[in-house]
Amino acid sequence: MEERSFIVTAAPVPGFLRRYVFSADHKIIGLQYFFLSLAAVLIGTFLSLLMRIHLVWPNISLPFFGQIKPENYLAYLTMHGTLMVFFVLSTVPQSGFGNYFLPLQLGVSEMAFPKLNAAGFWTTFLAFLVLIAAFVVPGGASGAGWTQYPPLSALASAGPGQALGTDLWLVSIGLFCCASVMGAINFITTTLKLRAPGMDLMRMPLTCWTWFVTAVLTLLAFSVLLAAVLLLLLDRNAGTDFFLPAGLIVSGAAVRNGGGSPLLWQHLFWFFGHPEVYIAILPGMGVTSHLLSVFSRKPVFGYRAMVGAIVAIGFLGFLVWGHHMFVSGMNPYAAFAFSTLTTAIAIPSAIKTFNWLATLWGGRIRFTTPLLFSVGFVSLFITGGLTGPLLAQPALDIYLHDTYFVVAHFHLIMAMAGLFAVFAATHFWFPKMFGRMMNERLGASHFWITFLGAYAIFAPMHLLGIAGHPRRYSELSGVQYVAAMAPLQKFITVAAIVTISGQVIFLVNFFWSMFKGPAAPDNPWECTTLEWTLPSPSPQQGFGEQDPVVNHGPYEYRGPGLEKDYVMQNAPSP
Amino acid sequence: MKAITLVLAILLVVAACAYLLLAHPWWFPVGVSAHSASVDHQFSVAFWLLGCLFVAGHVLLATSLLRSHGKARHPSGDWRLELFWTLAIAAVFFGFNIAGIRLWSQMKFQQPEAGAIQVEVTGAQFKWYFRYAGPDGALGRTDAQRYARPNEGNPLGIDPGDPAGQDDIISNALVLPVGRDVDLTLRSQDVIHSLFIPAMRFKQDAVPGMNIHAHFRPIQTGTYEISCAELCGLGHYRMRAEVRVLTQQDFKYWLKYQELPK
Amino acid sequence: MPTISHVTERKPTLGDGGGPGKTPRRRGYGGDDGDHGQPEEFLPGQRRLRRYRVGVAVFSMCVTILFAGLASAYIVRQQMGGLWDSDHGTLVSNWRPLTLPYRQLWINSLLLIASSLTLELARRGQLKKAEFAAMGILAPRLQRELPWLGITLLLACGFLAGQLLVWSNLRHQGVYLSGSPSGSFFYLLTGLHAVHLAGGMVVLLYALMGGSMKRKFESQRIAVDATGWYWHFMAVLWFCIFALLHFGKG
Ligand code: HEA
Ligand code: HEA
Ligand code: CUA
Ligand SMILES: [Cu+2]
């Protein structure tokens, strides 16, 4: 048992490069995605720190960085949003944990198309490099926000960073789209075709359900984004006029006469963008459902309702994009439909929330770190989610659109809830991935800091938004009523500095446990799903020659008073 | 132990959020347009409705953490319960949604009164221009690409050959008479901007290539700030202007002399 | 050694919590292919084949959405946008109706249909051979004769060459990628379709050579089969594009 470190493998293995770098093994690919995201989240978090500092102390000179200029702020903002949305929350919950655990939970030892999977990772990696390269090109990284609305993003003369930096952004996202689609094809085919004997669809853990539905969303949404990105690239570089309207003068110079429609981009982008935010959160929902059941030693409450809600969210997610465009100049009649459909999508989300609470209700809860983060997820999801139906009202959104109220909404529900699920999943699956346990004390202290910190940073932003503070302001001095909000902004910055410093605990815990943590037993959490039938860390060959046979549902936790309160999915049938 | 701490942390968060929102050191500016009252009302409905759900949800979460004993009644689900809360939350959300839709149709589908003040708003990196038809009551033709000379007093590119344009008034502030509808035509010369007047509960994007109409009615004199709410480049944060709401007489005077009566 | 831990056989005292605690309704694979009653050796290959077919179906869905996105952009751009006419205060459409070289386009379409048919013949041939091979009548060797594959490739080259002719025809009319949006969309839609078809050709070529394949016979069969379905999809897609360009000319 002590021998089993994830670095030492017993069987004769191919060389290091083949095994750990250019591997087609879904477990290695999962880890690769994980570490890529870790790099992205560190950069993204660091950028948010720089942004926060610049906002409240614009003249401060930082060691190594000097003074942050307004154009840097916008570049940091764009890169922060892009890294976090694409390379963190579309990557680690789905491609990272999904790649590692989807096959194992389904009881198979490989993905449907292992080579395609590897190609997907390396394309993502390339996309990441292209995106980061934008920092060092002339003009710097794009400053048009993660939504890249043209004409700002279509014209090199519209601002610093709108030259090569924006081209790199578009190329990077184009590559990312291709990579995501490759991953999605793999996930869908694996789920449909490769399950172990007896693993009916309705016996899949909810994690697998969310990975599956997320893959479908990825497939459809990213294809549309790819189309949009192609069009914008052509507008920028081939003289076409899909988005570029007529009669512009930018920086004092007339621009070629286009006749395109800037709103077209917004429709295409948000047709992708809204499903995208569910891509970011659905795997987190799956993890939360799974962990709440495991650690309250109770079946998931309403498994079927949960599956129904996942599918409903996936479906409705494609019908609500217009709620980002209430003030865009879109036909006001369309707002009716979008507002109502958006209200409709809040209902399956609420169903999930109720079922989480009911799962916890009356359980015998084990307060481990993964549980703490899952409870944190539920709390953040409620708080961030409840502002959703409010924003979905065009009459109210007119005021709140593009203010910090929206920033508060999506950081709570997407950024913080999403990352909490990632933290929970990391603590939960760490034993299976690295063969060691993470430290519970450090884990808990990290949770307290991050939970309180998340609220301290993002709850006050609601007030900023209600007071009318527009987002994407690189300085507070330009508008008087905004300048008056500086004290609250200062508080937020201080909270962010503390919270971000607190992440060091996580990093220390993570890397220390990877090498020095206590060796993990095969099934440390007494969990029923198939990955826990494997030794820790999971061996290269997965289940080996013999697929497990599934006889039980994924959440068969029994009442108290039994010597063993759970039934593995592959236990012989009663 | 951890259970108690977790419950306390959750309650602390709820209490802090509740305090923050109820004490609200920063809040909406006073609403000074005809529709602000109903918007504010709708917001406070939302605030209390969602606020109660927020508190209820967290109290339930905290309670379920405390009631950890392993004696659940319907451990793996109960479709009646499922149906109940689905219908309940749907009723709440859709009720709220219908109220919002009503408000929206009041705001958007009532035409501005006949004889509303016509103002053309143009956004340009990083300035707002407000154009009024002069005594002739007609706006001059513009062609920004051909005629715009920001430094020579023609930032909008009014066609010098068009007589209707000779008497147009271009202002840096949105000057309005109190109690009358204003019909704005929003346009942009370069990228997308967004005219945001918090005190009027008003926001509308100005999209290049489009003429977007929007209207509201100021009901109180005074000076209010305008900011730009759509990322438009480097100077986005300082793309500021003012609304000056004047009495009817002062407004007439201003239209004539472009200054306020002494 | 990964052993599967069998735990107590006590009946669960609590209900299902997702997934009934009953014996599975059927004992096939979760992703059951229903290959029951087939000779044993035939099964693994067949399963792999089914997997690739699903993969192709899923990929086709993705390509459909890509083109659907572009098509909706096409329609929107035709309705909205245009040049600003300051004299009249209106937008004037700058959508220039295209005169399509129909003769060439129909020839290309016929070439594409023909290639689809020949590839279908190749696909069916391979399927037969695989069955024979499974019955032991035929040696599972890499098939080098495959006339139909070669013909398919030739026809596809013909199609692409025909598309080049179409493009040069349009260029002679003065329609370029930049300029009127109708031209931009024309080149974009047909160009992307050509790129996707070329991708299929690469796989066919690979199947024809087959040198670097591991389980040669089986892999070749899968490559031909999967490309076959993809190819039919490409043909359908082509007619959708053609219809869009024809009916949405302006
Ligand atoms: C993970 C990501 C995520 C998720 C899940 C959501 C969920 C929702 N979002 Fe959000 N949203 C974003 C990410 C997300 N959003 C992002 C990134 C943006 C901004 C993009 C940008 O402009 O940059 C945005 C912006 C955004 C807007 C546009 C705002 C604007 O720009 O003006 C709107 C408007 O309708 C909206 C609505 C909603 C709604 C109705 C939900 C619903 O699905 C929410 C449903 C959840 C609930 C309703 C909570 C359930 C809980 C209860 C019901 C309480 C239970 C009570 C008891 C037990 C008593 N979102
Ligand atoms: C996943 C999404 C995500 C995350 C995590 C964050 C995290 C943070 N964000 Fe960000 N943000 C966005 C997504 C995200 N953001 C988006 C999409 C925008 C809009 C961009 C645009 O307008 O174009 C935005 C914009 C944005 C703004 C708006 C600026 C403006 O409009 O002017 C601000 C301002 O304060 C801000 C602050 C912060 C802060 C302080 C953090 C934090 O740093 C909070 C503290 C950090 C943590 C708690 C997590 C750290 C985690 C780790 C160190 C390790 C995790 C590792 C793994 C296990 C892989 N963000
Ligand atoms: Cu103009 Cu922002
Ligand atoms: Cu949305």
Tab-separated table of C-alpha atoms and ligand atoms in Angstrom, chain B residues 126 128 192-194 228-233 236 239, ligand 3:
chain	number	residue	atom	x	y	z
B	126	PHE	CA	-15.434	59.026	-25.304
B	128	TRP	CA	-21.780	62.151	-25.625
B	192	ILE	CA	-21.141	50.467	-28.990
B	193	HIS	CA	-21.817	52.797	-26.077
B	194	SER	CA	-24.638	52.763	-23.602
B	228	CYS	CA	-21.461	54.963	-20.261
B	229	ALA	CA	-22.393	51.388	-19.507
B	230	GLU	CA	-20.975	49.483	-22.441
B	231	LEU	CA	-17.264	48.828	-22.689
B	232	CYS	CA	-16.109	51.135	-25.458
B	233	GLY	CA	-12.369	51.324	-24.985
B	236	HIS	CA	-15.057	54.069	-21.069
B	239	MET	CA	-17.429	58.924	-20.748
D	3	CUA	CU1	-18.699	54.677	-24.170
D	3	CUA	CU2	-18.319	53.026	-22.650
